[in-house]
Every structure is written in C-alpha cells, then in structure tokens.
PDB file of C-alpha atoms in Angstrom:
ATOM      1  CA  MET A1170       1.403   2.581 -23.983  1.00  0.00           C
ATOM      2  CA  THR A1171      -0.475   1.633 -20.833  1.00  0.00           C
ATOM      3  CA  VAL A1172      -0.856  -1.979 -21.986  1.00  0.00           C
ATOM      4  CA  ARG A1173       2.831  -2.308 -22.849  1.00  0.00           C
ATOM      5  CA  LEU A1174       3.848  -0.694 -19.570  1.00  0.00           C
ATOM      6  CA  SER A1175       1.555  -3.009 -17.588  1.00  0.00           C
ATOM      7  CA  LEU A1176       2.922  -6.065 -19.405  1.00  0.00           C
ATOM      8  CA  LEU A1177       6.481  -4.938 -18.728  1.00  0.00           C
ATOM      9  CA  LEU A1178       5.684  -4.440 -15.045  1.00  0.00           C
ATOM     10  CA  ALA A1179       3.999  -7.862 -14.894  1.00  0.00           C
ATOM     11  CA  VAL A1180       7.126  -9.502 -16.327  1.00  0.00           C
ATOM     12  CA  ALA A1181       9.268  -7.622 -13.804  1.00  0.00           C
ATOM     13  CA  ILE A1182       6.986  -8.812 -11.000  1.00  0.00           C
ATOM     14  CA  LEU A1183       7.304 -12.428 -12.138  1.00  0.00           C
ATOM     15  CA  ALA A1184      11.086 -12.083 -12.175  1.00  0.00           C
ATOM     16  CA  ALA A1185      11.097 -10.474  -8.727  1.00  0.00           C
ATOM     17  CA  VAL A1186       8.835 -13.214  -7.339  1.00  0.00           C
ATOM     18  CA  GLY A1187      11.173 -15.852  -8.774  1.00  0.00           C
ATOM     19  CA  PHE A1188      14.176 -14.250  -7.078  1.00  0.00           C
ATOM     20  CA  ALA A1189      12.263 -13.827  -3.811  1.00  0.00           C
ATOM     21  CA  LEU A1190      11.239 -17.496  -3.817  1.00  0.00           C
ATOM     22  CA  THR A1191      14.813 -18.604  -4.412  1.00  0.00           C
ATOM     23  CA  LEU A1192      16.705 -16.291  -2.083  1.00  0.00           C
ATOM     24  CA  GLY A1193      16.555 -16.093   1.686  1.00  0.00           C
ATOM     25  CA  GLU A1194      18.512 -17.268   4.696  1.00  0.00           C
ATOM     26  CA  VAL A1195      19.001 -20.441   2.694  1.00  0.00           C
ATOM     27  CA  ALA A1196      18.986 -20.172  -1.104  1.00  0.00           C
ATOM     28  CA  LEU A1197      17.098 -22.966  -2.857  1.00  0.00           C
ATOM     29  CA  THR A1198      18.981 -24.885  -5.515  1.00  0.00           C
ATOM     30  CA  ALA A1199      17.486 -26.458  -8.632  1.00  0.00           C
ATOM     31  CA  ASP A1200      17.454 -29.881  -6.961  1.00  0.00           C
ATOM     32  CA  GLN A1201      15.658 -28.469  -3.932  1.00  0.00           C
ATOM     33  CA  TYR A1202      13.093 -26.851  -6.226  1.00  0.00           C
ATOM     34  CA  ARG A1203      12.411 -30.192  -7.876  1.00  0.00           C
ATOM     35  CA  LEU A1204      12.047 -31.817  -4.463  1.00  0.00           C
ATOM     36  CA  ALA A1205       9.635 -29.092  -3.326  1.00  0.00           C
ATOM     37  CA  PHE A1206       7.425 -29.773  -6.360  1.00  0.00           C
ATOM     38  CA  SER A1207       7.666 -33.571  -6.200  1.00  0.00           C
ATOM     39  CA  ASP A1208       7.384 -34.134  -2.438  1.00  0.00           C
ATOM     40  CA  PRO A1209       4.844 -31.884  -0.676  1.00  0.00           C
ATOM     41  CA  THR A1210       5.898 -33.281   2.724  1.00  0.00           C
ATOM     42  CA  SER A1211       9.548 -32.237   2.371  1.00  0.00           C
ATOM     43  CA  VAL A1212      11.198 -29.401   4.261  1.00  0.00           C
ATOM     44  CA  GLU A1213      11.852 -27.652   0.936  1.00  0.00           C
ATOM     45  CA  ALA A1214       8.150 -27.745   0.095  1.00  0.00           C
ATOM     46  CA  GLU A1215       7.294 -26.315   3.522  1.00  0.00           C
ATOM     47  CA  VAL A1216       9.774 -23.467   3.098  1.00  0.00           C
ATOM     48  CA  LEU A1217       8.708 -22.701  -0.466  1.00  0.00           C
ATOM     49  CA  TRP A1218       4.914 -23.005  -0.263  1.00  0.00           C
ATOM     50  CA  ASN A1219       4.068 -22.216   3.368  1.00  0.00           C
ATOM     51  CA  VAL A1220       6.766 -19.700   4.345  1.00  0.00           C
ATOM     52  CA  ARG A1221       8.087 -17.792   1.349  1.00  0.00           C
ATOM     53  CA  ALA A1222       5.210 -17.976  -1.139  1.00  0.00           C
ATOM     54  CA  PRO A1223       2.437 -16.507   1.085  1.00  0.00           C
ATOM     55  CA  ARG A1224       4.821 -13.834   2.332  1.00  0.00           C
ATOM     56  CA  ILE A1225       5.703 -12.800  -1.220  1.00  0.00           C
ATOM     57  CA  VAL A1226       2.094 -12.806  -2.436  1.00  0.00           C
ATOM     58  CA  CYS A1227       1.081 -10.803   0.628  1.00  0.00           C
ATOM     59  CA  ALA A1228       3.808  -8.233  -0.104  1.00  0.00           C
ATOM     60  CA  LEU A1229       2.642  -8.077  -3.717  1.00  0.00           C
ATOM     61  CA  MET A1230      -0.994  -7.444  -2.815  1.00  0.00           C
ATOM     62  CA  VAL A1231      -0.179  -4.979  -0.031  1.00  0.00           C
ATOM     63  CA  GLY A1232       2.066  -3.018  -2.383  1.00  0.00           C
ATOM     64  CA  ALA A1233      -0.587  -3.096  -5.106  1.00  0.00           C
ATOM     65  CA  GLY A1234      -3.192  -1.782  -2.675  1.00  0.00           C
ATOM     66  CA  LEU A1235      -0.955   1.058  -1.516  1.00  0.00           C
ATOM     67  CA  GLY A1236       0.045   1.972  -5.078  1.00  0.00           C
ATOM     68  CA  LEU A1237      -3.568   1.964  -6.226  1.00  0.00           C
ATOM     69  CA  SER A1238      -4.684   4.025  -3.240  1.00  0.00           C
ATOM     70  CA  GLY A1239      -1.960   6.588  -3.871  1.00  0.00           C
ATOM     71  CA  ALA A1240      -2.858   6.887  -7.559  1.00  0.00           C
ATOM     72  CA  VAL A1241      -6.561   7.353  -6.791  1.00  0.00           C
ATOM     73  CA  LEU A1242      -5.910  10.018  -4.163  1.00  0.00           C
ATOM     74  CA  GLN A1243      -3.447  11.916  -6.337  1.00  0.00           C
ATOM     75  CA  GLY A1244      -6.015  12.010  -9.119  1.00  0.00           C
ATOM     76  CA  LEU A1245      -8.913  12.911  -6.841  1.00  0.00           C
ATOM     77  CA  LEU A1246      -7.068  15.669  -4.992  1.00  0.00           C
ATOM     78  CA  ARG A1247      -5.107  16.792  -8.063  1.00  0.00           C
ATOM     79  CA  ASN A1248      -2.056  16.748  -5.822  1.00  0.00           C
ATOM     80  CA  PRO A1249       1.002  14.671  -6.793  1.00  0.00           C
ATOM     81  CA  LEU A1250       2.116  14.528  -3.169  1.00  0.00           C
ATOM     82  CA  ALA A1251      -1.044  12.833  -1.892  1.00  0.00           C
ATOM     83  CA  ASP A1252      -0.804   9.312  -0.508  1.00  0.00           C
ATOM     84  CA  PRO A1253      -2.876   7.089   1.843  1.00  0.00           C
ATOM     85  CA  GLY A1254      -1.239   8.668   4.860  1.00  0.00           C
ATOM     86  CA  VAL A1255      -2.408  12.160   3.920  1.00  0.00           C
ATOM     87  CA  LEU A1256      -6.111  11.510   4.506  1.00  0.00           C
ATOM     88  CA  GLY A1257      -5.645   9.570   7.733  1.00  0.00           C
ATOM     89  CA  VAL A1258      -6.831   6.176   6.476  1.00  0.00           C
ATOM     90  CA  SER A1259      -3.595   4.403   7.379  1.00  0.00           C
ATOM     91  CA  ALA A1260      -3.429   6.143  10.754  1.00  0.00           C
ATOM     92  CA  ALA A1261      -7.032   5.169  11.541  1.00  0.00           C
ATOM     93  CA  ALA A1262      -6.321   1.559  10.586  1.00  0.00           C
ATOM     94  CA  ALA A1263      -3.266   1.630  12.845  1.00  0.00           C
ATOM     95  CA  LEU A1264      -5.403   2.999  15.679  1.00  0.00           C
ATOM     96  CA  GLY A1265      -7.896   0.142  15.311  1.00  0.00           C
ATOM     97  CA  ALA A1266      -5.138  -2.464  15.267  1.00  0.00           C
ATOM     98  CA  ALA A1267      -3.347  -0.941  18.259  1.00  0.00           C
ATOM     99  CA  PHE A1268      -6.561  -0.942  20.287  1.00  0.00           C
ATOM    100  CA  ALA A1269      -7.231  -4.577  19.392  1.00  0.00           C
ATOM    101  CA  ILE A1270      -3.712  -5.626  20.390  1.00  0.00           C
ATOM    102  CA  VAL A1271      -3.828  -3.829  23.748  1.00  0.00           C
ATOM    103  CA  VAL A1272      -7.171  -5.377  24.723  1.00  0.00           C
ATOM    104  CA  GLY A1273      -5.904  -8.862  23.886  1.00  0.00           C
ATOM    105  CA  GLY A1274      -7.248  -9.238  20.357  1.00  0.00           C
ATOM    106  CA  ALA A1275      -3.923 -10.580  19.086  1.00  0.00           C
ATOM    107  CA  ALA A1276      -4.844 -13.946  20.613  1.00  0.00           C
ATOM    108  CA  VAL A1277      -7.958 -14.154  18.412  1.00  0.00           C
ATOM    109  CA  PRO A1278      -7.246 -15.041  14.756  1.00  0.00           C
ATOM    110  CA  GLY A1279      -8.141 -12.167  12.474  1.00  0.00           C
ATOM    111  CA  ALA A1280      -9.185  -9.789  15.263  1.00  0.00           C
ATOM    112  CA  VAL A1281      -6.384  -7.289  14.674  1.00  0.00           C
ATOM    113  CA  ALA A1282      -7.027  -7.210  10.926  1.00  0.00           C
ATOM    114  CA  ILE A1283     -10.763  -6.727  11.481  1.00  0.00           C
ATOM    115  CA  ALA A1284     -10.108  -3.899  13.935  1.00  0.00           C
ATOM    116  CA  ALA A1285      -7.761  -2.219  11.457  1.00  0.00           C
ATOM    117  CA  LEU A1286     -10.376  -2.514   8.704  1.00  0.00           C
ATOM    118  CA  ILE A1287     -13.004  -1.005  11.019  1.00  0.00           C
ATOM    119  CA  GLY A1288     -10.674   1.915  11.747  1.00  0.00           C
ATOM    120  CA  ALA A1289     -10.027   2.457   8.037  1.00  0.00           C
ATOM    121  CA  GLY A1290     -13.744   2.137   7.317  1.00  0.00           C
ATOM    122  CA  LEU A1291     -14.658   4.767   9.893  1.00  0.00           C
ATOM    123  CA  ALA A1292     -12.042   7.125   8.465  1.00  0.00           C
ATOM    124  CA  GLY A1293     -13.291   6.483   4.946  1.00  0.00           C
ATOM    125  CA  THR A1294     -16.886   7.134   6.009  1.00  0.00           C
ATOM    126  CA  ALA A1295     -15.896  10.416   7.626  1.00  0.00           C
ATOM    127  CA  LEU A1296     -14.048  11.448   4.464  1.00  0.00           C
ATOM    128  CA  VAL A1297     -17.009  10.563   2.230  1.00  0.00           C
ATOM    129  CA  ILE A1298     -19.403  12.574   4.425  1.00  0.00           C
ATOM    130  CA  PHE A1299     -17.024  15.534   4.467  1.00  0.00           C
ATOM    131  CA  ALA A1300     -16.426  15.378   0.698  1.00  0.00           C
ATOM    132  CA  ALA A1301     -20.190  15.410   0.073  1.00  0.00           C
ATOM    133  CA  ARG A1302     -20.463  18.742   1.852  1.00  0.00           C
ATOM    134  CA  VAL A1303     -17.146  20.393   0.955  1.00  0.00           C
ATOM    135  CA  ARG A1304     -15.848  19.753  -2.556  1.00  0.00           C
ATOM    136  CA  ALA A1305     -12.617  21.770  -2.434  1.00  0.00           C
ATOM    137  CA  PRO A1306      -9.608  19.369  -2.577  1.00  0.00           C
ATOM    138  CA  GLU A1307      -7.642  21.624  -0.220  1.00  0.00           C
ATOM    139  CA  ALA A1308     -10.352  21.345   2.451  1.00  0.00           C
ATOM    140  CA  LEU A1309     -10.403  17.556   2.108  1.00  0.00           C
ATOM    141  CA  ILE A1310      -6.631  17.439   2.531  1.00  0.00           C
ATOM    142  CA  LEU A1311      -6.817  19.587   5.662  1.00  0.00           C
ATOM    143  CA  PHE A1312      -9.576  17.394   7.077  1.00  0.00           C
ATOM    144  CA  GLY A1313      -7.487  14.309   6.315  1.00  0.00           C
ATOM    145  CA  VAL A1314      -4.426  15.794   8.013  1.00  0.00           C
ATOM    146  CA  ALA A1315      -6.525  16.549  11.091  1.00  0.00           C
ATOM    147  CA  LEU A1316      -7.934  13.009  11.032  1.00  0.00           C
ATOM    148  CA  SER A1317      -4.441  11.544  10.673  1.00  0.00           C
ATOM    149  CA  SER A1318      -3.093  13.669  13.528  1.00  0.00           C
ATOM    150  CA  PHE A1319      -5.949  12.663  15.821  1.00  0.00           C
ATOM    151  CA  ALA A1320      -5.570   8.950  14.993  1.00  0.00           C
ATOM    152  CA  GLY A1321      -1.813   9.159  15.518  1.00  0.00           C
ATOM    153  CA  ALA A1322      -2.253  10.871  18.886  1.00  0.00           C
ATOM    154  CA  ALA A1323      -4.856   8.296  19.963  1.00  0.00           C
ATOM    155  CA  THR A1324      -2.517   5.465  18.955  1.00  0.00           C
ATOM    156  CA  ALA A1325       0.298   7.041  20.968  1.00  0.00           C
ATOM    157  CA  LEU A1326      -2.067   7.374  23.937  1.00  0.00           C
ATOM    158  CA  ILE A1327      -3.018   3.695  23.709  1.00  0.00           C
ATOM    159  CA  PHE A1328       0.647   2.770  23.508  1.00  0.00           C
ATOM    160  CA  ASN A1329       1.451   4.985  26.482  1.00  0.00           C
ATOM    161  CA  LEU A1330      -1.374   3.633  28.666  1.00  0.00           C
ATOM    162  CA  SER A1331      -0.891  -0.022  27.745  1.00  0.00           C
ATOM    163  CA  PRO A1332      -0.742  -2.036  30.981  1.00  0.00           C
ATOM    164  CA  SER A1333       1.330  -4.805  29.403  1.00  0.00           C
ATOM    165  CA  PRO A1334       4.879  -4.330  28.094  1.00  0.00           C
ATOM    166  CA  ILE A1335       4.307  -7.336  25.840  1.00  0.00           C
ATOM    167  CA  ALA A1336       1.286  -5.664  24.252  1.00  0.00           C
ATOM    168  CA  SER A1337       3.281  -2.443  23.863  1.00  0.00           C
ATOM    169  CA  ALA A1338       6.029  -4.345  22.083  1.00  0.00           C
ATOM    170  CA  GLU A1339       3.455  -5.965  19.793  1.00  0.00           C
ATOM    171  CA  VAL A1340       1.937  -2.582  18.959  1.00  0.00           C
ATOM    172  CA  MET A1341       5.347  -1.114  18.186  1.00  0.00           C
ATOM    173  CA  SER A1342       6.286  -4.093  16.020  1.00  0.00           C
ATOM    174  CA  TRP A1343       3.009  -3.845  14.121  1.00  0.00           C
ATOM    175  CA  LEU A1344       3.389  -0.096  13.583  1.00  0.00           C
ATOM    176  CA  LEU A1345       6.784  -0.660  11.964  1.00  0.00           C
ATOM    177  CA  GLY A1346       5.168  -2.737   9.208  1.00  0.00           C
ATOM    178  CA  SER A1347       6.087  -6.240   8.065  1.00  0.00           C
ATOM    179  CA  VAL A1348       4.880  -9.232   6.058  1.00  0.00           C
ATOM    180  CA  GLN A1349       7.024 -11.625   8.071  1.00  0.00           C
ATOM    181  CA  ASN A1350       5.232 -14.835   9.098  1.00  0.00           C
ATOM    182  CA  ARG A1351       2.209 -14.029   6.982  1.00  0.00           C
ATOM    183  CA  SER A1352       0.146 -17.011   5.829  1.00  0.00           C
ATOM    184  CA  TRP A1353      -2.276 -17.862   3.046  1.00  0.00           C
ATOM    185  CA  ALA A1354      -5.052 -16.736   5.392  1.00  0.00           C
ATOM    186  CA  ASP A1355      -3.597 -13.211   5.284  1.00  0.00           C
ATOM    187  CA  VAL A1356      -3.435 -13.411   1.491  1.00  0.00           C
ATOM    188  CA  ALA A1357      -7.098 -14.440   1.482  1.00  0.00           C
ATOM    189  CA  TRP A1358      -7.879 -11.338   3.563  1.00  0.00           C
ATOM    190  CA  VAL A1359      -6.114  -8.727   1.475  1.00  0.00           C
ATOM    191  CA  THR A1360      -6.582 -10.000  -2.089  1.00  0.00           C
ATOM    192  CA  PRO A1361     -10.393  -9.691  -2.441  1.00  0.00           C
ATOM    193  CA  LEU A1362     -10.397  -6.258  -0.803  1.00  0.00           C
ATOM    194  CA  VAL A1363      -7.697  -4.934  -3.140  1.00  0.00           C
ATOM    195  CA  LEU A1364      -9.560  -6.355  -6.149  1.00  0.00           C
ATOM    196  CA  ILE A1365     -12.822  -4.726  -5.015  1.00  0.00           C
ATOM    197  CA  SER A1366     -11.037  -1.414  -4.574  1.00  0.00           C
ATOM    198  CA  GLY A1367      -9.641  -1.829  -8.095  1.00  0.00           C
ATOM    199  CA  VAL A1368     -13.169  -2.216  -9.479  1.00  0.00           C
ATOM    200  CA  LEU A1369     -14.308   0.920  -7.647  1.00  0.00           C
ATOM    201  CA  ALA A1370     -11.265   2.817  -8.879  1.00  0.00           C
ATOM    202  CA  ALA A1371     -12.010   1.749 -12.448  1.00  0.00           C
ATOM    203  CA  PHE A1372     -15.556   3.056 -12.023  1.00  0.00           C
ATOM    204  CA  ALA A1373     -14.182   6.415 -10.903  1.00  0.00           C
ATOM    205  CA  SER A1374     -11.410   6.571 -13.527  1.00  0.00           C
ATOM    206  CA  SER A1375     -13.358   8.643 -16.092  1.00  0.00           C
ATOM    207  CA  GLY A1376     -14.272  11.163 -13.419  1.00  0.00           C
ATOM    208  CA  LEU A1377     -10.652  11.385 -12.255  1.00  0.00           C
ATOM    209  CA  ARG A1378      -9.628  12.194 -15.821  1.00  0.00           C
ATOM    210  CA  MET A1379     -12.283  14.894 -16.074  1.00  0.00           C
ATOM    211  CA  LEU A1380     -11.171  16.455 -12.781  1.00  0.00           C
ATOM    212  CA  THR A1381      -7.845  17.358 -14.398  1.00  0.00           C
ATOM    213  CA  LEU A1382      -9.816  19.870 -16.506  1.00  0.00           C
ATOM    214  CA  GLY A1383     -11.318  21.556 -13.444  1.00  0.00           C
ATOM    215  CA  ASP A1384     -14.431  21.174 -11.311  1.00  0.00           C
ATOM    216  CA  GLU A1385     -16.697  23.149 -13.654  1.00  0.00           C
ATOM    217  CA  THR A1386     -15.708  21.140 -16.728  1.00  0.00           C
ATOM    218  CA  ALA A1387     -16.059  17.890 -14.788  1.00  0.00           C
ATOM    219  CA  ALA A1388     -19.530  18.884 -13.596  1.00  0.00           C
ATOM    220  CA  ALA A1389     -20.552  19.818 -17.156  1.00  0.00           C
ATOM    221  CA  SER A1390     -19.408  16.459 -18.524  1.00  0.00           C
ATOM    222  CA  GLY A1391     -22.591  14.723 -17.396  1.00  0.00           C
ATOM    223  CA  LEU A1392     -20.817  12.479 -14.910  1.00  0.00           C
ATOM    224  CA  SER A1393     -22.111  12.344 -11.351  1.00  0.00           C
ATOM    225  CA  MET A1394     -19.044  13.780  -9.631  1.00  0.00           C
ATOM    226  CA  GLY A1395     -20.516  13.057  -6.218  1.00  0.00           C
ATOM    227  CA  ARG A1396     -20.577   9.365  -7.076  1.00  0.00           C
ATOM    228  CA  VAL A1397     -17.095   9.605  -8.570  1.00  0.00           C
ATOM    229  CA  ARG A1398     -15.683  11.154  -5.390  1.00  0.00           C
ATOM    230  CA  THR A1399     -17.470   8.619  -3.213  1.00  0.00           C
ATOM    231  CA  ALA A1400     -16.240   5.653  -5.280  1.00  0.00           C
ATOM    232  CA  ALA A1401     -12.698   7.055  -5.350  1.00  0.00           C
ATOM    233  CA  LEU A1402     -12.585   7.646  -1.605  1.00  0.00           C
ATOM    234  CA  ILE A1403     -14.009   4.211  -0.825  1.00  0.00           C
ATOM    235  CA  ALA A1404     -11.522   2.592  -3.229  1.00  0.00           C
ATOM    236  CA  ALA A1405      -8.571   4.417  -1.685  1.00  0.00           C
ATOM    237  CA  ALA A1406      -9.708   3.762   1.893  1.00  0.00           C
ATOM    238  CA  LEU A1407     -10.457   0.084   1.228  1.00  0.00           C
ATOM    239  CA  ALA A1408      -7.127  -0.571  -0.507  1.00  0.00           C
ATOM    240  CA  ALA A1409      -5.057   1.278   2.096  1.00  0.00           C
ATOM    241  CA  GLY A1410      -7.055  -0.175   4.988  1.00  0.00           C
ATOM    242  CA  ALA A1411      -6.664  -3.737   3.701  1.00  0.00           C
ATOM    243  CA  ALA A1412      -2.922  -3.241   3.218  1.00  0.00           C
ATOM    244  CA  THR A1413      -2.491  -1.736   6.676  1.00  0.00           C
ATOM    245  CA  ALA A1414      -4.656  -4.421   8.280  1.00  0.00           C
ATOM    246  CA  VAL A1415      -2.405  -7.185   6.969  1.00  0.00           C
ATOM    247  CA  ALA A1416       1.065  -5.638   7.000  1.00  0.00           C
ATOM    248  CA  GLY A1417       0.950  -2.724   9.430  1.00  0.00           C
ATOM    249  CA  VAL A1418       2.027   0.807   8.587  1.00  0.00           C
ATOM    250  CA  ILE A1419       4.179   0.959   5.441  1.00  0.00           C
ATOM    251  CA  GLY A1420       4.963   4.410   4.160  1.00  0.00           C
ATOM    252  CA  PHE A1421       6.062   5.999   0.894  1.00  0.00           C
ATOM    253  CA  VAL A1422       4.866   3.186  -1.401  1.00  0.00           C
ATOM    254  CA  GLY A1423       1.575   4.947  -2.099  1.00  0.00           C
ATOM    255  CA  LEU A1424       3.492   8.140  -2.860  1.00  0.00           C
ATOM    256  CA  ALA A1425       6.362   6.672  -4.879  1.00  0.00           C
ATOM    257  CA  ALA A1426       4.571   4.106  -7.062  1.00  0.00           C
ATOM    258  CA  PRO A1427       2.394   6.577  -9.030  1.00  0.00           C
ATOM    259  CA  HIS A1428       5.334   8.946  -9.502  1.00  0.00           C
ATOM    260  CA  LEU A1429       7.546   6.268 -11.029  1.00  0.00           C
ATOM    261  CA  VAL A1430       5.088   5.647 -13.881  1.00  0.00           C
ATOM    262  CA  ARG A1431       3.339   9.013 -14.167  1.00  0.00           C
ATOM    263  CA  ARG A1432       5.382  10.255 -17.122  1.00  0.00           C
ATOM    264  CA  ALA A1433       4.887   7.004 -19.007  1.00  0.00           C
ATOM    265  CA  VAL A1434       1.108   7.566 -19.000  1.00  0.00           C
ATOM    266  CA  ARG A1435       1.500  11.335 -19.567  1.00  0.00           C
ATOM    267  CA  GLY A1436      -0.092  12.173 -16.248  1.00  0.00           C
ATOM    268  CA  ASP A1437      -3.483  10.654 -17.125  1.00  0.00           C
ATOM    269  CA  PRO A1438      -5.001   9.645 -13.743  1.00  0.00           C
ATOM    270  CA  ALA A1439      -7.244   7.031 -15.373  1.00  0.00           C
ATOM    271  CA  ARG A1440      -4.378   5.278 -17.176  1.00  0.00           C
ATOM    272  CA  LEU A1441      -2.205   5.586 -14.070  1.00  0.00           C
ATOM    273  CA  LEU A1442      -4.244   3.250 -11.856  1.00  0.00           C
ATOM    274  CA  LEU A1443      -3.130  -0.194 -13.081  1.00  0.00           C
ATOM    275  CA  PRO A1444       0.564   0.681 -13.607  1.00  0.00           C
ATOM    276  CA  ALA A1445       0.701   2.321 -10.175  1.00  0.00           C
ATOM    277  CA  ALA A1446      -0.782  -0.790  -8.542  1.00  0.00           C
ATOM    278  CA  LEU A1447       1.678  -3.064 -10.353  1.00  0.00           C
ATOM    279  CA  THR A1448       4.579  -0.762  -9.484  1.00  0.00           C
ATOM    280  CA  GLY A1449       3.560  -0.733  -5.832  1.00  0.00           C
ATOM    281  CA  GLY A1450       3.479  -4.531  -5.792  1.00  0.00           C
ATOM    282  CA  LEU A1451       6.897  -4.719  -7.464  1.00  0.00           C
ATOM    283  CA  ILE A1452       8.383  -2.200  -5.029  1.00  0.00           C
ATOM    284  CA  LEU A1453       7.176  -4.090  -1.975  1.00  0.00           C
ATOM    285  CA  VAL A1454       8.282  -7.520  -3.242  1.00  0.00           C
ATOM    286  CA  LEU A1455      11.785  -6.140  -3.883  1.00  0.00           C
ATOM    287  CA  ALA A1456      11.796  -4.200  -0.603  1.00  0.00           C
ATOM    288  CA  ASP A1457      10.807  -7.286   1.374  1.00  0.00           C
ATOM    289  CA  LEU A1458      13.502  -9.310  -0.384  1.00  0.00           C
ATOM    290  CA  ALA A1459      16.088  -6.644   0.447  1.00  0.00           C
ATOM    291  CA  ALA A1460      14.888  -6.516   4.066  1.00  0.00           C
ATOM    292  CA  ARG A1461      15.227 -10.296   4.320  1.00  0.00           C
ATOM    293  CA  MET A1462      18.699 -10.264   2.762  1.00  0.00           C
ATOM    294  CA  THR A1463      20.080  -7.401   4.875  1.00  0.00           C
ATOM    295  CA  PRO A1464      22.696  -8.928   7.216  1.00  0.00           C
ATOM    296  CA  THR A1465      21.333  -7.825  10.598  1.00  0.00           C
ATOM    297  CA  ASP A1466      20.796  -9.733  13.842  1.00  0.00           C
ATOM    298  CA  GLN A1467      17.066  -9.072  13.606  1.00  0.00           C
ATOM    299  CA  GLU A1468      15.219  -8.868  10.306  1.00  0.00           C
ATOM    300  CA  LEU A1469      14.734  -5.290   9.236  1.00  0.00           C
ATOM    301  CA  LYS A1470      11.081  -4.244   9.372  1.00  0.00           C
ATOM    302  CA  LEU A1471       9.542  -3.590   5.989  1.00  0.00           C
ATOM    303  CA  GLY A1472       8.082  -0.224   6.976  1.00  0.00           C
ATOM    304  CA  VAL A1473      11.484   0.912   8.215  1.00  0.00           C
ATOM    305  CA  PHE A1474      13.141  -0.182   4.969  1.00  0.00           C
ATOM    306  CA  THR A1475      10.611   1.576   2.728  1.00  0.00           C
ATOM    307  CA  ALA A1476      10.956   4.754   4.801  1.00  0.00           C
ATOM    308  CA  LEU A1477      14.757   4.678   4.522  1.00  0.00           C
ATOM    309  CA  VAL A1478      14.527   4.322   0.748  1.00  0.00           C
ATOM    310  CA  GLY A1479      11.382   6.416   0.277  1.00  0.00           C
ATOM    311  CA  ALA A1480      12.526   9.532   2.125  1.00  0.00           C
ATOM    312  CA  PRO A1481      15.392  10.261  -0.329  1.00  0.00           C
ATOM    313  CA  LEU A1482      12.987   9.549  -3.204  1.00  0.00           C
ATOM    314  CA  PHE A1483      10.517  12.036  -1.727  1.00  0.00           C
ATOM    315  CA  ALA A1484      13.319  14.610  -1.517  1.00  0.00           C
ATOM    316  CA  LEU A1485      14.204  13.941  -5.180  1.00  0.00           C
ATOM    317  CA  ILE A1486      10.571  14.450  -6.216  1.00  0.00           C
ATOM    318  CA  ALA A1487      10.449  17.720  -4.288  1.00  0.00           C
ATOM    319  CA  TRP A1488      13.717  18.854  -5.887  1.00  0.00           C
ATOM    320  CA  ARG A1489      12.443  18.116  -9.402  1.00  0.00           C
ATOM    321  CA  ALA A1490       9.178  19.899  -8.634  1.00  0.00           C
ATOM    322  CA  ALA A1491      11.093  22.941  -7.379  1.00  0.00           C
ATOM    323  CA  ARG A1492      13.109  23.045 -10.606  1.00  0.00           C
ATOM    324  CA  GLU A1493       9.906  22.955 -12.674  1.00  0.00           C
ATOM    325  CA  TRP A1494       8.412  25.762 -10.609  1.00  0.00           C
ATOM    326  CA  ARG A1495      11.503  27.929 -11.208  1.00  0.00           C
ATOM    327  CA  LEU A1496      11.241  27.300 -14.936  1.00  0.00           C
TER     328      LEU A1496
END
C-alpha cells in the first residue's frame, strides 16, 4: 500500500509541477515551450528554467522537509497534533534569520540561510540534550513550547529594536514565508539537507513503530531508543530548519501532510514518512501556484496562504478527533 500510495503521490507531483511550469502571470504555450527547449538564450527559456523551475523545485523540497519533519515528530511524540512549530525549531530558525537580516547579513549571499540553520541547530541540540534526560513525550512538548515562545519573543524584540525600517520590512517579509525569487542556489541548499534528514528518519523508523506499543515494549525490543530519539530529533530539526532557512516560516504543512495520508498507511509511523514528505511537497507546489495565480496587487505570501487554508483543516481535524473521543 505504501509503495502504491507513494507512486500515486509522485505522479500527482509531476502533474502539479507541469501545471506550475505552464501557468503564471503569462501562461506558456506549446510553441513557447519548444522555443525554451531549443533556444537557451530566449526569454521563454529564462522564464522557464531560471524563474519558475527553481521556485517550483524549492517549494517541492521545502514542503517535503516540513512534511517529513511533521511525520517524524508525530511518531516520536505519539501526538497527531505535533508539527515542527511545536518544538520551537522553526521559531529558532526564524530568530537566527531575523538577527542576520537586522545586522546586515541580507547583503551577504547565504548569510541569512546559514543563520537560520544555526538557530535550528541550536534548538535541535537543546531538544536532544533534554530528551536524553527526560524521556516523557509530554515533557519534551512542554520544553519545545517554552523554546518556541522564547524564540518568538526574541524575534519580536529584534524586530522592535531594529534601527532600520528597511531591515524591519525584510524581517517581516521573511517571516511571512515565500519561495518567490528563489534560485538554483537555494535548491542546492535545501535538497541535500532534506535528503540527509530522510536518511536519519529512515534509521529511526523502526524505533518510531515500536514506540506506538509503549516505552517499556520499545525498550524491550533491543533497539537503542536513545539513539532512535536522537536520530528522530536531528532529522526533524534538520528538515524543518532547512525549509525555514530557504523559505521562511510556513505553517500547517508539517501538521496537515501526515494527517492526509495517515489512514492510508493505517497509522504506522514508519510507513508514514515517505508519503508525508511527498504530500508536503505536493501541498506546497499547489499552494505556491495558487498564491501566484491569486489576482492581488502584490503576490500573496506563501506562509499566509498555507495558514489561511491550514487553519480550517486544523479545525476539521480537531472536530473529527472530538467525534472519536465521544464515541
């Protein structure tokens, strides 16, 4: 079932990428496509390969990273409402990026992304250290909420004390999330990190499956649960940090993607990882296309769009969960 679901999602992604490449402010016709392939110096080739294509691939990888991170955290914490924002990784990455922008790092290529990765890395390290000492999922969630609140407050403080209105505007724009004007260099940043996080998640997958049976059963299975938790936390932090470093803060994808395919894999956290990553990529490609096609004076920010769509979805999930609890 997992293989068929993954293949179906891959086909859907290819279709979505095809639509996203074709549609935009100016839709490309078949003749323009042929010209883009035959003449690399043409305007059509520039639009297709250097404007739309890297943006779409970046959205795909960012969505995959967020979906994977959400699936890992939901399995690790045994909480279907967990997502990268719960443990403060996204907020810490945002704090690093905001600091870099305010001190002038936006003028240095890659500085903002590096700062965001450092912030996510510090948050991930703190979570790993905490998880090694306190194994209760509830305690880890509370620690993550505290970490997220602190990082959010520090980001607001940086924004408030910024001496430059231009820097403040850049911070606000970045916090809203977007893959607009992303290049192949951004794709080269996010892709290896998401792939590495996928390898770590695969390593932890057996342990995530055992955790569904309880801590005592998982410990008796012979697996090193300390290593499983460490690998899972690093995978989730790396994927979410890479996504946030490239695209800013984008909410609800890490929460929604695992939920959309959870029933298809019968709730197995190990089999959920790949479909959740593919679903996250599909969601963000379609969301970016919709944001581009929305007839507004200024292009709608991707993070704003996902929040507008994701909040009702979150309410639907809560409503379904409440019905199950009553039953």
